[in-house]
Coordinates of C-alpha atoms in Angstrom, one line a residue:
X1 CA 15.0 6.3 9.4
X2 CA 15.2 3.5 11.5
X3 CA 14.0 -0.2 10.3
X4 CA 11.7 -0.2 13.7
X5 CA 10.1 2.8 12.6
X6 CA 8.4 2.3 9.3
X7 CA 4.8 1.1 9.0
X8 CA 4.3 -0.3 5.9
X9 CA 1.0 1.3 4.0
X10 CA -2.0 -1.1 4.6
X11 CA -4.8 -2.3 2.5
X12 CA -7.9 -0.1 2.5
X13 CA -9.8 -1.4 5.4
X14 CA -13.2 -3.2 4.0
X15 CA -12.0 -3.7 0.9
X16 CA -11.6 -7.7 -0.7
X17 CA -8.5 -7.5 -1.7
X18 CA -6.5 -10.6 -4.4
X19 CA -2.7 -10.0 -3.7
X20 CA -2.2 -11.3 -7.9
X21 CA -5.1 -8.8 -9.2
X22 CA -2.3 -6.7 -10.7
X23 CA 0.7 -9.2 -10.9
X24 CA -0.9 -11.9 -13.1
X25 CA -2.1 -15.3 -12.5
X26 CA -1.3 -17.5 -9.9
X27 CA 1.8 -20.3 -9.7
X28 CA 2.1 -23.4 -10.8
X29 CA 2.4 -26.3 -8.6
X30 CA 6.0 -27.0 -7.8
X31 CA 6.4 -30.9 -6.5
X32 CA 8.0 -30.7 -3.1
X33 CA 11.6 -31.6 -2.5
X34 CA 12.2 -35.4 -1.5
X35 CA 14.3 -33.6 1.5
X36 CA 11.8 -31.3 2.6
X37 CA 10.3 -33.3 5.9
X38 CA 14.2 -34.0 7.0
X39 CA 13.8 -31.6 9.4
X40 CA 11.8 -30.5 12.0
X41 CA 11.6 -26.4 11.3
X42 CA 12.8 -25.3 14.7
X43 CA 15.9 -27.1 14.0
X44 CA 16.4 -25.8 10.4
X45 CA 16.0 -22.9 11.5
X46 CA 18.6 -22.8 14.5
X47 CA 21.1 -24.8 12.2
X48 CA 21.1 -23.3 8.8
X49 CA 24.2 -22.2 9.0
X50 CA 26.0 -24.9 10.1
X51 CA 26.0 -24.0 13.3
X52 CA 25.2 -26.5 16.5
X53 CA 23.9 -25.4 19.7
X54 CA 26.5 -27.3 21.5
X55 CA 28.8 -24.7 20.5
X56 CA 27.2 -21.8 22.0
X57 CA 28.5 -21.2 25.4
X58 CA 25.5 -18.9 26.5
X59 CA 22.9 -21.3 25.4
X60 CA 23.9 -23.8 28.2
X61 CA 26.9 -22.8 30.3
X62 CA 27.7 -19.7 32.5
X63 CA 29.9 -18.0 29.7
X64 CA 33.1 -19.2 31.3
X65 CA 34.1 -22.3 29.5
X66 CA 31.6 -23.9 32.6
X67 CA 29.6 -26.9 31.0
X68 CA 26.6 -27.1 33.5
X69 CA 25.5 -30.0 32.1
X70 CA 28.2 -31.7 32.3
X71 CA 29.5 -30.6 35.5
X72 CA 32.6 -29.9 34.4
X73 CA 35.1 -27.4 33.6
X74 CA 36.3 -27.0 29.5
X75 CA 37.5 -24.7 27.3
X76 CA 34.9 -23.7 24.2
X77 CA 37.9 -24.7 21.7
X78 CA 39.1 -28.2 22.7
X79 CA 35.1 -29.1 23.2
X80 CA 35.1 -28.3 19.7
X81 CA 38.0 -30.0 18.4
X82 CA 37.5 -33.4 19.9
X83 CA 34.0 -33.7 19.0
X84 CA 33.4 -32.5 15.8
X85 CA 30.0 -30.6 15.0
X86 CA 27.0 -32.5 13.1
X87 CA 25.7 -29.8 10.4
X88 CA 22.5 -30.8 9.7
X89 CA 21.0 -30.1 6.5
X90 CA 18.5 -27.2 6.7
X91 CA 14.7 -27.6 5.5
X92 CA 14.5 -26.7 2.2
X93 CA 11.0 -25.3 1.3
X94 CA 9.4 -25.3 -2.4
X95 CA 9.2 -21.4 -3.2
X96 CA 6.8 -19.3 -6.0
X97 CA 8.0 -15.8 -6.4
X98 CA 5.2 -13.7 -8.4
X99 CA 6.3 -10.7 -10.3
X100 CA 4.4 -8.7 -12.9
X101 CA 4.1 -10.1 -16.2
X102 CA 7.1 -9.5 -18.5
X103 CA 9.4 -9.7 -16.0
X104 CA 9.9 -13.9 -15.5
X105 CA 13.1 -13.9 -17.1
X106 CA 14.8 -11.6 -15.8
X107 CA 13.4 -12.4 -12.5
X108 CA 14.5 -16.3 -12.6
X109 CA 17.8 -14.6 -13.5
X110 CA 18.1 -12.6 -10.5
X111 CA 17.1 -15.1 -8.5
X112 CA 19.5 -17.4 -10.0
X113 CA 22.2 -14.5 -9.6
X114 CA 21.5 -15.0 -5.9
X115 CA 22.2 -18.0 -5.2
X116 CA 19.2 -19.7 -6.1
X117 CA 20.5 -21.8 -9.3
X118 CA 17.2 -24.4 -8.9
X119 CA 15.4 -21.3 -10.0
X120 CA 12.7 -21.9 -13.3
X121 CA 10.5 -19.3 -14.9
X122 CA 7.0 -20.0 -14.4
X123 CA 3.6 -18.3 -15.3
X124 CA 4.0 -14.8 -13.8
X125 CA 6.8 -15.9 -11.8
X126 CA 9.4 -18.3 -11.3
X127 CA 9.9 -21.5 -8.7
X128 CA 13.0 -22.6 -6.6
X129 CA 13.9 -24.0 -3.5
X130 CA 15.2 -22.7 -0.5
X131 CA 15.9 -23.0 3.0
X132 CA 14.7 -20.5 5.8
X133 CA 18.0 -18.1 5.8
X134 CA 17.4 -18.2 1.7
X135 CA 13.5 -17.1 2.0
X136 CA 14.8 -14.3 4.1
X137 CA 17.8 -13.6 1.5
X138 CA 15.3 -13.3 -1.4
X139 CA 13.2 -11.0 0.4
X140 CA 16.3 -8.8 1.1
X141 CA 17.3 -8.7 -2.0
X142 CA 15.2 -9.4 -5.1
X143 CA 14.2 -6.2 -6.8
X144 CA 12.0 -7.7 -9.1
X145 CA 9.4 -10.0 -7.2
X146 CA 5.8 -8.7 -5.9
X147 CA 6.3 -11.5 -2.8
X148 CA 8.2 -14.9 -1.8
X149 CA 5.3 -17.6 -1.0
X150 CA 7.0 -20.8 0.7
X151 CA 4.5 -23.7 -0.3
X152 CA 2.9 -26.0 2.8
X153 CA 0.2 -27.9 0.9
X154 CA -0.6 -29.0 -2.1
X155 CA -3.3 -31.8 -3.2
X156 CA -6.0 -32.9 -5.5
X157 CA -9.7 -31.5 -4.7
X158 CA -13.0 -33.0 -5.8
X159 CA -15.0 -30.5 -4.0
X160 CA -14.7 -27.3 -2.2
X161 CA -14.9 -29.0 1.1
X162 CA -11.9 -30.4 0.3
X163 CA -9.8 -27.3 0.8
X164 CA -11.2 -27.6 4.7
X165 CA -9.3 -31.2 5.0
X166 CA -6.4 -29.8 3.4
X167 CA -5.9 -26.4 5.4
X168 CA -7.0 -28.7 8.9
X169 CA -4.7 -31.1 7.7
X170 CA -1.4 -28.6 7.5
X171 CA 0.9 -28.1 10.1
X172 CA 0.5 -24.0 11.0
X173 CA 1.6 -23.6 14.7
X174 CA 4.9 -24.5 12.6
X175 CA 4.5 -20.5 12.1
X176 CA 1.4 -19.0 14.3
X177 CA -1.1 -19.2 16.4
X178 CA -3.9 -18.3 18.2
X179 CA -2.2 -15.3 19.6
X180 CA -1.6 -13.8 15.9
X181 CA -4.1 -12.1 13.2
X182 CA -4.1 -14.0 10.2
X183 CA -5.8 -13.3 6.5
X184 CA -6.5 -15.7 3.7
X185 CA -6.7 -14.7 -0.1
X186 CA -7.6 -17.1 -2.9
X187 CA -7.3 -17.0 -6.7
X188 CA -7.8 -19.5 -9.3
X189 CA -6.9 -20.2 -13.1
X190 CA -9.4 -22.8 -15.1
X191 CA -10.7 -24.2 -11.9
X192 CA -14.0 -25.5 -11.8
X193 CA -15.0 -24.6 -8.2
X194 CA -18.8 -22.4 -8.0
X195 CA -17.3 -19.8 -5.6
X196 CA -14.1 -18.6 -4.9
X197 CA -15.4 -17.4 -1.7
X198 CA -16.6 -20.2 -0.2
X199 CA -13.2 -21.7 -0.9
X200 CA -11.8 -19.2 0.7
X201 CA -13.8 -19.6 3.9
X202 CA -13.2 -23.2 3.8
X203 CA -9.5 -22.7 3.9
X204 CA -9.9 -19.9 6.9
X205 CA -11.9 -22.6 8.9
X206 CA -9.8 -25.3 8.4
X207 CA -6.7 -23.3 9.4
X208 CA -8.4 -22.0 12.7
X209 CA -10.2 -25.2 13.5
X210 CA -6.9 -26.5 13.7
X211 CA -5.3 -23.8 16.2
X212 CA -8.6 -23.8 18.3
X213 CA -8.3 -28.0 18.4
X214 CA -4.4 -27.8 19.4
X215 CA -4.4 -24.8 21.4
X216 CA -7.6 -23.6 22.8
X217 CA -8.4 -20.6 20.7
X218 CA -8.5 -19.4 17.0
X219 CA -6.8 -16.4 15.6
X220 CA -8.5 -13.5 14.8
X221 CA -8.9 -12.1 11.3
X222 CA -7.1 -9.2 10.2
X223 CA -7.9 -8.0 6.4
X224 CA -5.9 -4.9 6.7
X225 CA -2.0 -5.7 8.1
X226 CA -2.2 -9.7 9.9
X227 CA 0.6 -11.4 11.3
X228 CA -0.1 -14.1 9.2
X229 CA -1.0 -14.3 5.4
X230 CA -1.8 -17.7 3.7
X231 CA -2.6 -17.9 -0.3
X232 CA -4.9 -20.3 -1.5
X233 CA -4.1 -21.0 -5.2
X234 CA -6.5 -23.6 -7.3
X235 CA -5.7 -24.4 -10.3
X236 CA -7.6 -27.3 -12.6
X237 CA -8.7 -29.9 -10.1
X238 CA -5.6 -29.1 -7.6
X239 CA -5.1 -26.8 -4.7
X240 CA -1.8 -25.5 -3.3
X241 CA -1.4 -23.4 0.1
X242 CA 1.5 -21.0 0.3
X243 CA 2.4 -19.2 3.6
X244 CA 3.4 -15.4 2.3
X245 CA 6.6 -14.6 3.9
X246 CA 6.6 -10.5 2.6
X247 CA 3.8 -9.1 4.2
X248 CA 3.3 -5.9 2.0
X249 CA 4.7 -6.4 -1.6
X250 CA 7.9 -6.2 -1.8
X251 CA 7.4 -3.3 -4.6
X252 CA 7.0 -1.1 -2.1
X253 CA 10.2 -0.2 -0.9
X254 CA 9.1 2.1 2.2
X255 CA 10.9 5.3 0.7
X256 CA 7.8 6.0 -1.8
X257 CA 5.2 8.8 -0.2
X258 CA 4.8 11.0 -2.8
X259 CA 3.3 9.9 -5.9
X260 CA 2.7 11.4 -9.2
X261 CA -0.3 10.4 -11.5
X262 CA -0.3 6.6 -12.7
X263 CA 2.9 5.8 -10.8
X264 CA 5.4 3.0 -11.8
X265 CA 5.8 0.4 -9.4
X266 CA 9.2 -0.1 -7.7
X267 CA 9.8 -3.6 -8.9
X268 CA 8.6 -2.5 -12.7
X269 CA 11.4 0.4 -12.6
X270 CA 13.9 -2.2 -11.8
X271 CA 12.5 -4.8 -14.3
X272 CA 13.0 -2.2 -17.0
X273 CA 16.7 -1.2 -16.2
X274 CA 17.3 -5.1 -16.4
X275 CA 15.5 -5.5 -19.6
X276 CA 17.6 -2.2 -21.2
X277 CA 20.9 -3.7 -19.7
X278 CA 21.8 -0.6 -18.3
X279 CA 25.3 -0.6 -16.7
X280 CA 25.3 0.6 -13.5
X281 CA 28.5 2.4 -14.3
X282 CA 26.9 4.3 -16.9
X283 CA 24.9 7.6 -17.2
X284 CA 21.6 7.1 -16.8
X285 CA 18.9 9.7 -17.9
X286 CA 14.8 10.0 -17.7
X287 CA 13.3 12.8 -19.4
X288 CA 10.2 12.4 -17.8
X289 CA 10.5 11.3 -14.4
X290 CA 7.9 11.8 -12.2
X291 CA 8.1 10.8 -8.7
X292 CA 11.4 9.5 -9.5
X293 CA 11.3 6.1 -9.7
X294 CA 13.1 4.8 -12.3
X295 CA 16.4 7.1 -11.1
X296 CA 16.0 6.1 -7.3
X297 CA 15.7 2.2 -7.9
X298 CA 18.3 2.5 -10.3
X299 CA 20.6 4.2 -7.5
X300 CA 20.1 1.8 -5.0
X301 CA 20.9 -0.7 -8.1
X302 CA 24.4 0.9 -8.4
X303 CA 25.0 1.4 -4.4
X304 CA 24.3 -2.1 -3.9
X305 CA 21.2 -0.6 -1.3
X306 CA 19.4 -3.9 -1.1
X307 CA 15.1 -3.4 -2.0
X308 CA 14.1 -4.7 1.4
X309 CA 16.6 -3.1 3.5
X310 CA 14.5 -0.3 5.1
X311 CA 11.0 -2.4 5.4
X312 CA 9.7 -5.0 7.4
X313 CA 8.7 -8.7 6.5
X314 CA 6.0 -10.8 7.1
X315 CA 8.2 -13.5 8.7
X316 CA 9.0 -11.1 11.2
X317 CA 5.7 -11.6 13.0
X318 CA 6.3 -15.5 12.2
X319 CA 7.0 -17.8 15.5
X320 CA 10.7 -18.7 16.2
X321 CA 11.8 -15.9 14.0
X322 CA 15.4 -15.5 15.1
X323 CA 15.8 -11.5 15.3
X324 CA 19.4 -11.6 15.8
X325 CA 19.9 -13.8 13.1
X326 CA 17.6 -11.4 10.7
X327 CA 19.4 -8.1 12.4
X328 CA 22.7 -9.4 11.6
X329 CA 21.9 -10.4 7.9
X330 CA 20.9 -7.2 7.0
X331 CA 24.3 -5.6 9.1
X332 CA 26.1 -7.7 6.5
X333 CA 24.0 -6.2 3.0
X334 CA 24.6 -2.5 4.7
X335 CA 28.5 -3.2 5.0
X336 CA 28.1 -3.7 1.0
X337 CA 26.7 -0.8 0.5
X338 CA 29.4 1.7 -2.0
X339 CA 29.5 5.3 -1.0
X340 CA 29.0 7.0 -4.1
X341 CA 27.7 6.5 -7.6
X342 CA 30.3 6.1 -10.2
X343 CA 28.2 8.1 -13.1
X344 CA 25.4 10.5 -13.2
X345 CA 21.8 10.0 -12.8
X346 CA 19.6 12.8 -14.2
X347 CA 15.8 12.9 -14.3
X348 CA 13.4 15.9 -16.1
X349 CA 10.1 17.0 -15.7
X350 CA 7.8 19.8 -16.5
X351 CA 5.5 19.7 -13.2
X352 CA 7.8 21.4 -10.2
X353 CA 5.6 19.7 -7.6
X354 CA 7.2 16.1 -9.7
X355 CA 10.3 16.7 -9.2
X356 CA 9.2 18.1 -5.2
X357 CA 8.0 14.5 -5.0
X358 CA 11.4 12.7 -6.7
X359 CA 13.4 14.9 -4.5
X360 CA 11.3 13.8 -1.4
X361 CA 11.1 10.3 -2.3
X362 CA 14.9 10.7 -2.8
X363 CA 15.8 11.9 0.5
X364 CA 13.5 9.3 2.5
X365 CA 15.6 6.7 0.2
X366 CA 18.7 8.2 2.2
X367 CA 20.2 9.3 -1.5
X368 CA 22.1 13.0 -1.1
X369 CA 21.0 15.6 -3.0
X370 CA 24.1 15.3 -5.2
X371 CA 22.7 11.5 -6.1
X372 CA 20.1 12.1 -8.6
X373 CA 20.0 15.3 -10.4
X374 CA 16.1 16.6 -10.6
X375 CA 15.0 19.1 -12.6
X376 CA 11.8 20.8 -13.8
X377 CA 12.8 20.8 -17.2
X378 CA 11.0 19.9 -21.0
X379 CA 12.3 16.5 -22.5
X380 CA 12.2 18.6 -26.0
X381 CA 14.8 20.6 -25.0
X382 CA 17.0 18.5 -22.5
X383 CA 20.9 18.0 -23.4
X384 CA 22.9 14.9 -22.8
X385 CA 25.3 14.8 -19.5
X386 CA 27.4 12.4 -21.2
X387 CA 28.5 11.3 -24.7
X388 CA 27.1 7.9 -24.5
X389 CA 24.6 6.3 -21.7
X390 CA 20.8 5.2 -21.5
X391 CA 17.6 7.2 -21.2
X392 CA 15.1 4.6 -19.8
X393 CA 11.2 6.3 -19.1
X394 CA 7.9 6.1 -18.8
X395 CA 6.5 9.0 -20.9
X396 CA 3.3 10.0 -20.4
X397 CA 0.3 8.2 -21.6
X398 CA -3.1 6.5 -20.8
X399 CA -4.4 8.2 -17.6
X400 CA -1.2 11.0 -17.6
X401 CA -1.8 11.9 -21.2
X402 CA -5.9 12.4 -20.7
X403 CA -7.7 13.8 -23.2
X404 CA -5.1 16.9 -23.8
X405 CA -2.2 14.7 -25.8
X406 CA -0.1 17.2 -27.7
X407 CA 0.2 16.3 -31.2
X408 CA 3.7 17.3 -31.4
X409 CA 5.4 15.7 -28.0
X410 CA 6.7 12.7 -29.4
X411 CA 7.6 14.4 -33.3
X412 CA 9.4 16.6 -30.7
X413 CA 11.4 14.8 -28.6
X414 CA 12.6 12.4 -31.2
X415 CA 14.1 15.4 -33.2
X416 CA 15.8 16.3 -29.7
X417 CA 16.9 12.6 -29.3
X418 CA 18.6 12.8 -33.0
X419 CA 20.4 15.4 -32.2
X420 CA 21.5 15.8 -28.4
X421 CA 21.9 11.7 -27.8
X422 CA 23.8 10.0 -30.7
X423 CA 25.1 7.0 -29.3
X424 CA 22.8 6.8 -26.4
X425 CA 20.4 3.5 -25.4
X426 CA 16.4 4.3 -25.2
X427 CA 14.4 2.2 -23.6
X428 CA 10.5 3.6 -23.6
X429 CA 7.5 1.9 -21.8
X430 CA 4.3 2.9 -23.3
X431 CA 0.9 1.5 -23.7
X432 CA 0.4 3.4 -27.4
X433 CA 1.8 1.0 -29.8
X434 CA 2.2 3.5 -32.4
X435 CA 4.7 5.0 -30.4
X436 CA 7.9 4.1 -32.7
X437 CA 6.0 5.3 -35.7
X438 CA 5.3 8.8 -34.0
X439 CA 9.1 9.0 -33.2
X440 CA 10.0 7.9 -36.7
X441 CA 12.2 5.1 -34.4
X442 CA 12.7 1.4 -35.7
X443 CA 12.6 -0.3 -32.1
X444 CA 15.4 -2.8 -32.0
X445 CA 13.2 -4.6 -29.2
X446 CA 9.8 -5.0 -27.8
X447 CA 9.0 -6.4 -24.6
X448 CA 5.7 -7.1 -23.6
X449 CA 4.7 -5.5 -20.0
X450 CA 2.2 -4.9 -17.9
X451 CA 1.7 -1.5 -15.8
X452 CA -0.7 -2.1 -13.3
X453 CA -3.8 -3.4 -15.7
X454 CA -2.3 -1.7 -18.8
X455 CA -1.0 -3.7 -21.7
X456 CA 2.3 -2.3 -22.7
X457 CA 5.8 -2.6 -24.6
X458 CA 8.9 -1.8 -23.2
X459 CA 10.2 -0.4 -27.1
X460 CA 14.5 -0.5 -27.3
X461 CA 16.2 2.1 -29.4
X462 CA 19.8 2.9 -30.5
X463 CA 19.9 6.3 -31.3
X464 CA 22.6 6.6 -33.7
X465 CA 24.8 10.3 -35.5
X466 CA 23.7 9.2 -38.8
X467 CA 20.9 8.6 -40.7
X468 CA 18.1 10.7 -39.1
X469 CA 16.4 13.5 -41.0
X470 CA 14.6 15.7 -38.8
X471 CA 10.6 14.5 -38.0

C-alpha cells in the first residue's frame, strides 16, 4: 500500500470530540526554551540539518557550477571550501507527548532512546524539546505516544476572554491559513473557568480573527479531518496552546480494519511488550489474540518497521512542509527495516472470524504469512513453540467476557501454563483484580493501566518447573 493512498479513519461527523478523553489528563506547562525565538521558522526549517542554501546549486544557479547571481562561473566545491558554511542553530520548540496512563515511563524512555535526552515524565505524558526534523522523527517513530503537540502559547488568564488575546496574539500563518480547515479542542484540570465551551470558542475566534486581519479571510472549520488542529489546555489559572502535529492518533497505525470486541489500542500493545521486557529476539506467544494486535506491533518492534511509516501526519498539511525532506526521512527508516524475524510469534484464539481479522490486519501490515503464526485454537490446551519466551495478552474480560464468564477459564489455563510453559515470562492485562488469585499465580509485578476507560493491571508472572500443584 502506498503512503499516498491511506486515509486515515475520521471522527464521527457531529460528534464533540476531546482528543485526551481516553488518554488522561492534559500536560503540564513546560517553560519555553531561552533559544526558542532564535530563529525565524522558515529558516529552521530549511537549515536543520546544517545545510545552507548557498550550497544548493538548483536553488540559485543553472545546475552547472553557473552562479547567476554572481555572474560568474565556479565550481560547487571550491565555493564551498573557501567560504565556509554558517549552520544555524534550528528552532527548538517545547513538546508534550500524551500517552495512556501507565505508560510515562516507558514513554520518556523511548523518547529518550531516540534522541530526545531533555525528555521528563509528566502527568499522562512526558515533555522535551525539539526542533522541526525531531517533531517529525518522534512522529515516525514513537510507538507509545497518542500525539506530539509542539507548544506556541502559554500565559496566565483571569477570564475567559483572555484566551481570545492570547490565540489573536499567536503567530499561526507560521503554519496555516485561510486557505486550510482548522479545529480547536479544549480540556482542563482544576480550572476555574464556567464553560469549557466558551473557552473554546474564544480560542477559535481569536485564531481566525487573526488570519482574517493579516490575510483577508478566515479558515473554515473542519470537526471531522482539518488541516489544522490546535489544543487548548487550561490548567489552574494558566492557559497553554499547542499546535497538534499527528493529525489522527498516532495509535492508529493505518494497518488496523478489522476489529474484534473491546480492541487494544496500538500504542497500549506496544506499552505492554515494553513493560514485560520482551526481547525482540525471543518467542513471543498470546493465547488469546484477537485481532492480533499484540503479535503485529510486536513484529514491527523486531523488524525495526517504524509506527508511522505507512500513515500520514498532521504536519503534512502544515505550510512550508518540505516533502522531500519528509519523503527522504522515511526512505532512510525503510532501509532499516530487517527482513525476517529472528524467533517465532504465535497467537490463539477460539473465534475463526479472530484470527480472519489478525490474519487480515497482518497482511495490510505488509507481514508474510510465515510472520505471525494464527490459529483458532483454546489457550487451555495450547503447547509452547519454544522452551523458554513470553506470553503477553489481553484475556478476555469486561465487555469480551459479558455475562457468560466460565468459571473454569482461568483455573484452566493456569494448569496448562504449569505444565506446557516452565520457564516462560507472563505478562496478563486485566481489569479483574482477582485475576492472580483465580490462577493460583503470585504476580511478581503490577502495573497500573488504563484500557480505554477501564482501570486495569498489567500482572507479571514467572512461571517456573517447580512448585505448582495443579488448580
Amino acid at each position: 500500500m502506498r503512503d499516498d493512498q491511506y486515509i486515515a479513519p475520521a471522527t464521527p461527523a457531529g460528534r464533540f470530540y476531546d482528543p485526551f478523553e481516553d488518554d488522561g489528563p492534559a500536560p503540564e506547562y513546560l517553560p519555553e526554551p531561552e533559544h526558542a525565538q532564535a530563529a525565524d521558522f522558515a529558516e529552521a526549517r530549511d537549515h536543520d540539518d546544517g545545510r545552507d542554501d548557498s550550497d544548493d546549486s538548483d536553488d540559485h544557479g543553472d545546475g552547472h557550477g553557473h552562479d547567476q547571481r554572481r555572474g560568474r562561473r565556479e565550481p560547487a566545491a571550491e565555493t564551498r571550501s573557501r567560504r565556509p558554511r554558517e549552520t544555524r542553530q534550528a528552532e527548538v520548540f517545547p513538546i508534550f507527548a500524551p500517552c495512556p496512563q501507565g505508560l510515562e515511563e516507558a514513554l520518556t524512555a523511548e523518547m529518550q532512546a531516540l534522541g530526545f535526552d531533555d525528555a521528563q515524565v509528566g502527568r499522562a505524558g512526558c515533555s522535551f524539546t525539539a526542533d522541526w526534523a525531531g517533531v517529525q522523527r518522534a512522529n515516525l517513530y514513537s510507538r507509545l505516544a497518542t500525539r506530539i503537540l509542539v507548544q506556541v502559547a502559554h500565559s496566565e488568564i483571569s477570564h475567559e476572554d483572555d484566551i481570545l488575546d492570547l490565540a489573536r496574539d499567536t503567530p499561526w500563518e507560521r503554519w496555516f491559513g485561510a486557505e486550510q480547515t482548522l479545529r480547536v479542542d479544549t480540556s482542563a484540570i482544576k480550572s476555574p473557568v464556567q464553560s469549557l465551551q466558551y473557552c473554546n470558542l474564544r480560542a477559535k475566534d481569536g485564531i481566525c480573527d487573526r488570519l482574517r486581519e493579516l490575510e483577508g479571510e478566515r479558515p473554515s472549520i473542519d470537526t471531522v479531518r482539518p488541516d489544522a488542529r490546535v489544543h487548548l489546555f487550561l490548567t489552574g489559572h494558566t492557559a497553554t496552546l499547542y499546535l497538534d502535529t499527528s493529525g489522527e492518533s498516532l495509535f492508529k497505525r493505518g494497518w488496523r480494519l478489522d476489529k474484534g470486541e473491546a480492541p487494544l489500542r496500538e500504542n497500549l500493545a506496544a506499552g505492554m511488550l515494553a513493560l514485560a521486557g520482551w526481547d525482540p529476539a525471543a518467542p513471543l506467544l498470546d493465547p488469546f489474540c484477537g485481532s492480533g494486535t499484540i503479535l503485529i506491533e510486536a513484529a514491527w518492534i523486531a523488524l525495526g518497521v517504524p509506527p508511522g511509516i505507512s500513515r500520514p501526519f498532521g504536519f503534512e498539511r502544515l505550510r512550508g512542509h518540505d516533502a522531500y525532506r519528509w519523503r527522504d526521512l522515511k526512505d532512510d527508516a525503510r532501509s532499516r527495516i530487517l527482513p525476517q524475524l529472528d524467533a517465532p510469534l504465535v497467537g490463539y484464539d477460539l473465534d475463526p472470524q479472530a484470527i480472519e481479522f489478525a490474519r487480515n490486519n497482518a497482511e495490510r501490515a505488509w507481514l508474510t504469512e510465515d510472520s505471525i503464526r494464527f490459529e483458532v485454537g483454546d489457550a487451555r490446551d495450547v503447547t509452547a513453540p519454544a522452551d523458554h519466551g513470553w506470553i503477553v495478552t489481553n484475556p478476555p474480560y469486561g465487555e469480551r467476557m459479558g455475562t457468560e464468564q466460565d468459571a473454569d477459564l482461568w483455573r484452566d489455563w493456569a494448569t496448562c501454563l504449569k505444565r506446557n510453559f516452565a520457564g516462560w515470562q507472563l505478562h496478563v492485562i486485566t481489569s479483574d483484580l482477582t485475576l492472580p488469585n483465580q490462577m493460583r499465580l503470585k504476580p511478581k509485578r503490577r502495573v497500573p493501566l488504563h484500557n480505554g476507560s477501564l482501570d486495569c493491571r498489567l500482572f507479571g508472572f514467572e512461571l517456573v518447573a517447580a512448585g505448582y500443584r495443579d488448580a
